[in-house]
Coordinates of C-alpha atoms and ligand atoms in Angstrom, one line a residue:
X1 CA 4.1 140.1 46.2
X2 CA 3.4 137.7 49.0
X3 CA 5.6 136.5 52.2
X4 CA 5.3 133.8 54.2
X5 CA 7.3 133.7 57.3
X6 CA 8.4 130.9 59.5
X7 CA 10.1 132.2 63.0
X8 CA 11.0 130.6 66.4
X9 CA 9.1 131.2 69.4
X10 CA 12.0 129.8 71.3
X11 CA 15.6 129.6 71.7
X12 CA 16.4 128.0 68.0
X13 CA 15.8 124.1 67.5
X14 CA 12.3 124.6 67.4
X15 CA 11.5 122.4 64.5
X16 CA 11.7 125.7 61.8
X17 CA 13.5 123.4 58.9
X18 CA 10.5 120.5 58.9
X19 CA 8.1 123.7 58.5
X20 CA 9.6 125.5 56.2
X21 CA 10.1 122.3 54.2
X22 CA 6.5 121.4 54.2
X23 CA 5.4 124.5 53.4
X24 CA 8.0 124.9 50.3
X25 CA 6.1 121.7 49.0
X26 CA 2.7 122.5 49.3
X27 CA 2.6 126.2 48.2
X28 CA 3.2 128.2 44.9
X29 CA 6.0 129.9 46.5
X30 CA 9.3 131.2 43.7
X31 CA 11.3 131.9 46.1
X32 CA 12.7 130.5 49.7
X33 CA 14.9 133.4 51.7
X34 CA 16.9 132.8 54.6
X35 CA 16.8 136.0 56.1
X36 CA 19.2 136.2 59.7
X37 CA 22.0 134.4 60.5
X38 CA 24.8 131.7 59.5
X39 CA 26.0 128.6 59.3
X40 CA 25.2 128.6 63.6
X41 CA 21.6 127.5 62.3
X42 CA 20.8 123.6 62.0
X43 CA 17.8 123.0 60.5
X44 CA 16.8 119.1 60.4
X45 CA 15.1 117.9 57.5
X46 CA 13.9 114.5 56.6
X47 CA 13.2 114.2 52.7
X48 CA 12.0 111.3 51.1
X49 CA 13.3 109.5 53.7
X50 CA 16.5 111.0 54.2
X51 CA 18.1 113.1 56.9
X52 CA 19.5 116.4 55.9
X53 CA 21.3 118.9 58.3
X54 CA 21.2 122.5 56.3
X55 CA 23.0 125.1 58.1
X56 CA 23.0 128.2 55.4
X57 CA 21.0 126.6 52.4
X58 CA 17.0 127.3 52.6
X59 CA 15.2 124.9 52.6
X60 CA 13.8 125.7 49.0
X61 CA 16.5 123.3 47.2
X62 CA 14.5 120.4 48.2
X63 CA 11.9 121.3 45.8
X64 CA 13.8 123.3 43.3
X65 CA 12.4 126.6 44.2
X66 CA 15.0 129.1 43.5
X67 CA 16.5 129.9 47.3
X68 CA 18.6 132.8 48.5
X69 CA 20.5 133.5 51.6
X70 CA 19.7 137.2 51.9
X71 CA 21.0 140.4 52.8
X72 CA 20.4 140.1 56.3
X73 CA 22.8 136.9 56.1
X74 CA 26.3 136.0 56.8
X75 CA 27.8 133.4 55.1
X76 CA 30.9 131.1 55.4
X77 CA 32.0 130.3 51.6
X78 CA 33.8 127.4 53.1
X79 CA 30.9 125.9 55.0
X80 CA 28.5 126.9 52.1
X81 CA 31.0 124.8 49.8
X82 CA 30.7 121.9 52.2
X83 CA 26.9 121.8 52.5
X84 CA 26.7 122.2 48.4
X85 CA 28.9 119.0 48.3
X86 CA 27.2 117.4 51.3
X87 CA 23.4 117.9 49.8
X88 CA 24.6 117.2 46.3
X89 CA 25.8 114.1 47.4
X90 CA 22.5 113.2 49.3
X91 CA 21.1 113.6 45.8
X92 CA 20.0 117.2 45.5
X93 CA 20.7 119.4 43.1
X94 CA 21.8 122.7 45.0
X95 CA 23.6 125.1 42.2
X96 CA 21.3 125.8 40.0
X97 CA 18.7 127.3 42.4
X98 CA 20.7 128.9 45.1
X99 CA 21.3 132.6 45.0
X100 CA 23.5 134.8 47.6
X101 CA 22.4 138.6 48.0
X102 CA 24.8 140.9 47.1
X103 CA 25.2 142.8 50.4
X104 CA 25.3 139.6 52.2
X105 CA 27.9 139.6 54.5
X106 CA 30.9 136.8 54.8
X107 CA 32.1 135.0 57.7
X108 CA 36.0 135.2 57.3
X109 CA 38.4 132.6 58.4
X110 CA 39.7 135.5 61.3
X111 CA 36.1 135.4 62.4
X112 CA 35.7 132.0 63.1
X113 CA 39.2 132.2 64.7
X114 CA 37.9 134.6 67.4
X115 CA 34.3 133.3 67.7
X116 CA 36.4 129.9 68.7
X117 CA 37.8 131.5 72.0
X118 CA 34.7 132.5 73.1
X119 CA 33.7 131.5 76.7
X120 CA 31.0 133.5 77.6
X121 CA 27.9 133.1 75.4
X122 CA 28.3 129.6 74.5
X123 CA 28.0 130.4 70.8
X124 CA 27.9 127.8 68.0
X125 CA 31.9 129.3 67.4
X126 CA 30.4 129.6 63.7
X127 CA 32.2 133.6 63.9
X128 CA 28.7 134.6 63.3
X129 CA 28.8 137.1 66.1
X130 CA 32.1 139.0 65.2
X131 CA 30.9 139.0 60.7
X132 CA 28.1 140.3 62.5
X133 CA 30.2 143.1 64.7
X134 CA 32.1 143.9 61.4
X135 CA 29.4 144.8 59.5
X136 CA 28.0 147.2 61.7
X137 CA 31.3 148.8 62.4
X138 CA 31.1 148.9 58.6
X139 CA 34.3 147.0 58.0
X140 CA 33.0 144.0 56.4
X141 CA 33.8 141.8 53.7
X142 CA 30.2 141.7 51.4
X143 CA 29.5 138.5 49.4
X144 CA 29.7 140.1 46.0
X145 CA 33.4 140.6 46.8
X146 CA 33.8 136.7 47.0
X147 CA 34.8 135.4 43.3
X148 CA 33.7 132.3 44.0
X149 CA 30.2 133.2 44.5
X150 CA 29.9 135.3 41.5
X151 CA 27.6 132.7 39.5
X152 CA 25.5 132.8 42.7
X153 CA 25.1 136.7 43.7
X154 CA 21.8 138.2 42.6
X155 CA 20.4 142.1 43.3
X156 CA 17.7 141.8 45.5
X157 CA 16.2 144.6 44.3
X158 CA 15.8 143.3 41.3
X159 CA 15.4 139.6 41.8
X160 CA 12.4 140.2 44.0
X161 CA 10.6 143.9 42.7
X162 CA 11.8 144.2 39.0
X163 CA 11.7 140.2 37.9
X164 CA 9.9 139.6 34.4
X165 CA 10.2 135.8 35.1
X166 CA 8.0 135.9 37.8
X167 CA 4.3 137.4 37.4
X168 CA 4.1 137.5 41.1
X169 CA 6.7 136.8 43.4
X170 CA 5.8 134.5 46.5
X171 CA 8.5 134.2 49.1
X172 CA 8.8 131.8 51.8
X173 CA 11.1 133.3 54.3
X174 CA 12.9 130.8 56.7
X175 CA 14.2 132.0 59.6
X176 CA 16.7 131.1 62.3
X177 CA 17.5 131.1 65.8
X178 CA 14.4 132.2 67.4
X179 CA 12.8 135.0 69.5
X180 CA 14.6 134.1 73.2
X181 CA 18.2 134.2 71.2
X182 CA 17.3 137.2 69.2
X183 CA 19.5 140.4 69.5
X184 CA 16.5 142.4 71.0
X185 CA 14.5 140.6 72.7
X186 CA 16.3 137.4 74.0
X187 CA 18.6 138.1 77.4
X188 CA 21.7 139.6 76.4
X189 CA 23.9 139.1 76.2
X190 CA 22.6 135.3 75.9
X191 CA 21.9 135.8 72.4
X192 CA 22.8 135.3 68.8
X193 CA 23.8 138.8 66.9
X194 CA 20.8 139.0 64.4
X195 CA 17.1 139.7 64.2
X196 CA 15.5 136.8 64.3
X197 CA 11.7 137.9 64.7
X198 CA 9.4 138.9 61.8
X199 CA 10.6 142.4 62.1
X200 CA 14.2 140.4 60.2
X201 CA 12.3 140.4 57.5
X202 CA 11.7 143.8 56.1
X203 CA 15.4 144.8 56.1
X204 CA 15.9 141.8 53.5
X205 CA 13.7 143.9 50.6
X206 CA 10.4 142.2 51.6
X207 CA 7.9 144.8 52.3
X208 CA 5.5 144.5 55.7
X209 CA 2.5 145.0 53.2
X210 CA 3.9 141.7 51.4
X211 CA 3.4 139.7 54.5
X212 CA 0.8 137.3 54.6
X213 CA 0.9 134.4 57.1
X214 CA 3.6 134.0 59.9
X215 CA 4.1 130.9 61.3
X216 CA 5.7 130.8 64.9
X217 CA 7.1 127.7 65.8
X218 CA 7.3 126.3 68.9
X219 CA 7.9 122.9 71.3
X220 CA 5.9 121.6 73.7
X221 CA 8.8 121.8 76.4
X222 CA 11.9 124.7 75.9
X223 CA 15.4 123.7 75.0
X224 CA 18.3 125.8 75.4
X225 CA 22.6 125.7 73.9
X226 CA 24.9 128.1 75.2
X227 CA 26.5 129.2 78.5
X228 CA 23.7 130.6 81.0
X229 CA 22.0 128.0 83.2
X230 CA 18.8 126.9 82.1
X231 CA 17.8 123.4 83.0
X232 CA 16.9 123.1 86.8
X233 CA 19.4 120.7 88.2
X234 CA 18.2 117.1 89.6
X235 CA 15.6 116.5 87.4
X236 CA 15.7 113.4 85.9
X237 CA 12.8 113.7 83.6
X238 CA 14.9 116.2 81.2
X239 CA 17.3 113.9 81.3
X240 CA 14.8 111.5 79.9
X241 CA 13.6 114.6 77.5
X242 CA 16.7 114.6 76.3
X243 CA 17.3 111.0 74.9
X244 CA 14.1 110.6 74.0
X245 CA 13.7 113.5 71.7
X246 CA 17.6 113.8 70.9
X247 CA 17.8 117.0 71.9
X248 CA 21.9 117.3 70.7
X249 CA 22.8 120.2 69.0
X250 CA 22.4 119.8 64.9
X251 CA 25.5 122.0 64.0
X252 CA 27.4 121.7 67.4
X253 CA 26.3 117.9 68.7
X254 CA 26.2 119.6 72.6
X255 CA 23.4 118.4 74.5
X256 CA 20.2 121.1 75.0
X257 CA 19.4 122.4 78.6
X258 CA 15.9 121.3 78.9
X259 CA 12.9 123.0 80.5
X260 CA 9.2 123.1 80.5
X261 CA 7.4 125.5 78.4
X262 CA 6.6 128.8 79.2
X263 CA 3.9 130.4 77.7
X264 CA 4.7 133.9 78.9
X265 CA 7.2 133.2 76.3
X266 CA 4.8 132.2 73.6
X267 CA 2.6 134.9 74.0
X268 CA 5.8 137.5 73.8
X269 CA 7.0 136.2 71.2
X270 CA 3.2 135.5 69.2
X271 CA 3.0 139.0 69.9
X272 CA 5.8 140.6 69.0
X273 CA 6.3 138.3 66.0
X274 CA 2.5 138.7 64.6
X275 CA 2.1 134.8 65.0
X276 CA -1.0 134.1 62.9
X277 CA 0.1 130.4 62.8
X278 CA 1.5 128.4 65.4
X279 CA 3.1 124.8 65.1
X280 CA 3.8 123.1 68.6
X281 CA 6.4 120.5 67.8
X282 CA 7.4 116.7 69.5
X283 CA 3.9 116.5 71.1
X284 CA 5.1 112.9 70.7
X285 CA 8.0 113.1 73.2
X286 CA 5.9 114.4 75.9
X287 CA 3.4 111.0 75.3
X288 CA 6.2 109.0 75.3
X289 CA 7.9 109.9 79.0
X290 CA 4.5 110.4 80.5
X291 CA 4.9 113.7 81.6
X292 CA 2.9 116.9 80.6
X293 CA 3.9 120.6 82.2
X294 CA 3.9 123.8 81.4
X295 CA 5.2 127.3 83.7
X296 CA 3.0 130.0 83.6
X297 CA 5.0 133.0 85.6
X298 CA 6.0 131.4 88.9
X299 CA 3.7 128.8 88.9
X300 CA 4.2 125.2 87.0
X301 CA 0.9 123.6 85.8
X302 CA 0.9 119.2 85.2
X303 CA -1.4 117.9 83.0
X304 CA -2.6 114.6 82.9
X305 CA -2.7 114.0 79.3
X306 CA -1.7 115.9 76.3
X307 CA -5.4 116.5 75.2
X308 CA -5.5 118.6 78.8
X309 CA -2.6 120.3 77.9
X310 CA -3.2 121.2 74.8
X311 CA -6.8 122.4 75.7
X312 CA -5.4 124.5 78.4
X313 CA -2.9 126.0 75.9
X314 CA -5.5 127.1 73.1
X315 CA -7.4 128.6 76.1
X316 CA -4.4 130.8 77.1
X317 CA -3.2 131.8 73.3
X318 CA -5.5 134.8 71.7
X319 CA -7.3 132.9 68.7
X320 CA -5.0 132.3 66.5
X321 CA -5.9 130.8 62.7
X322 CA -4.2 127.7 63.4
X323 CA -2.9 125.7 66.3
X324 CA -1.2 122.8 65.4
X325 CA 0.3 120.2 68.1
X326 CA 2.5 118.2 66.0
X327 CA 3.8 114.5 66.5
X328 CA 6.2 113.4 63.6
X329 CA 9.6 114.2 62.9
X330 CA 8.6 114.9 58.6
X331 CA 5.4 116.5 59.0
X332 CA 3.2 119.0 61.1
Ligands
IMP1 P1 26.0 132.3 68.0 O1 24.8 132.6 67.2 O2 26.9 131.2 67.4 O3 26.8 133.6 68.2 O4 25.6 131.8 69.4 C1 24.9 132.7 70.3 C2 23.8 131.8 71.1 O5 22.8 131.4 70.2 C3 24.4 130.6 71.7 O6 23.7 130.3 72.9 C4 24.1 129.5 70.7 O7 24.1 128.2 71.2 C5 22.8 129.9 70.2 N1 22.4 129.5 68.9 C6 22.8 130.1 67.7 N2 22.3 129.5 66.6 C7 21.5 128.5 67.2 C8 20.6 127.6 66.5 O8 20.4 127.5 65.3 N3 19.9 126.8 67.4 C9 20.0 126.9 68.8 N4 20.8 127.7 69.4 C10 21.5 128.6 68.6
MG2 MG1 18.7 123.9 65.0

């Protein structure tokens, strides 16, 4: 078996759908997992020239690679239903290759009901946190007890160990959220309520030996949703970030808190995520308002020019394989 994995090195929003996506269609991969979260995730995708917004379907449709929201998943039949319709209409076929895990778990209508009141976190008010909460209290509701999933639900076990259709199973997994919202290592309780680092991974039925390359994926400049304060008031040039690289919320529409990089948080999270491969995304909206920074503890570094920046960055990052500084919306 072989696992690829594509994680955020940020807080979500970090271009992880346009990854995945171009991975899915230049590799021999059988199978794309989703393996954390819910419908909270909004992964942009542009496919032959469309614009796609998936929030639980991995991104392995596109290609018809068979694609499963795994077991460390919680899914919304209701929003699942939509997106089904939603791709379906857009012109691809979803059904026959998407597959839910058993043990999934399912985002009730009660869930979303409570998530909705929430004030504190700023969550996407998906009911991702309390599905979450009610699993671990071991209360509840799996997706195998859902009828209308039941042409969907697979065994893990045995889709991905004991499969005679497959002589070797490759996996590209697609994660969510990323490692500043993730349960352990973002700052709670500014978080989502699931693993969203490599180490999400292994509890889906993919082995560690299985793993091959993990892609982190960052931005050149950091973007935040929820409730903490993030963006440093009165500066106008996130303001500017903002329009320029539409940085509204994919499943929510609320506008990002902007900030400048840091790469104390890259190197965490390259760390702790066993970042072979690293995509630095909207190079492009940095060129376009002029202005290149990046904070390294307390102190802020400007660049004159993205080549500068980008030199200094590979000279602070511990040889990765590949460090890509990407400028299109479709492609890295
Ligand atoms: P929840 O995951 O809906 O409970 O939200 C918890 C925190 O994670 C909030 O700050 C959300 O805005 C944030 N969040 C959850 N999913 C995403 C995502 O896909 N992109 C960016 N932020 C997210
Ligand atoms: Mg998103």
């Amino acid at each position: 078996m072989i696992a690829d994995v594509v994680v955020g090195l940020q807080f979500g929003d970090e271009g992880k759908g346009k990854v995945t996506h171009q991975l899915a269609r230049n590799g021999n991969y059988t199978h794309v997992v989703r393996f954390n979260g819910g419908c909270n995730a909004g992964h942009t995708i542009y496919h032959e020239g469309k614009k796609f917004v998936t929030h639980h379907i991995p991104a392995g449709v596109f290609y018809g690679i068979k694609s499963i929201i795994g077991p460390g998943c919680v899914v919304s039949p209701k929003k699942l239903f939509k997106e089904i319709k939603e791709l379906e209409s857009g012109g691809i076929e979803v059904r026959q290759h998407l597959k839910i895990a058993a043990n999934a778990h399912v985002i009730t209508d009660f869930h979303v009901a409570e998530d909705s009141r929430d004030e504190d976190i700023g969550t996407t008010k998906t009911g991702n946190g309390p599905a979450y909460r009610d699993k671990y209290a071991r209360k509840g509701v799996m997706a195998v007890e859902i009828p209308e999933f039941d042409d969907m639900i697979i065994d893990m076990y045995a889709e991905l160990h004991d499969n005679p259709e497959f002589d070797k199973v490759e996996i590209l997994c697609e994660g969510a959220q990323g490692f500043g919202l993730d349960i352990d290592w973002g700052e709670y309780p500014f978080v989502t309520s699931s693993h969203c680092t490599t180490a999400g991974v292994i509890s889906n039925g993919i082995p560690h030996t299985a793993i091959r390359d993990v892609w982190g994926v960052a931005k050149v400049y950091e973007t935040y949703v929820g409730a903490k304060e993030f963006e440093t008031d009165d500066d106008e040039i996130f303001d500017k970030i903002r329009e320029v690289g539409s940085e509204f919320g994919a499943t929510t529409g609320r506008p990002r808190q902007i900030s400048w990089m840091s790469i104390d948080m890259i190197k965490r999270s390259v760390k702790v995520n066993g970042a072979n491969k690293i995509v630095f995304n909207k190079a492009d909206i940095l060129e376009e308002v002029e202005a290149w920074c990046i904070y390294d503890g307390m102190d802020a570094h400007d660049f004159k020019n993205s080549e500068d920046m980008e030199q200094w960055i590979l000279k602070e990052l511990d040889e990765p394989e590949i460090v890509i500084f990407s400028r299109s919306p479709e492609e890295i």
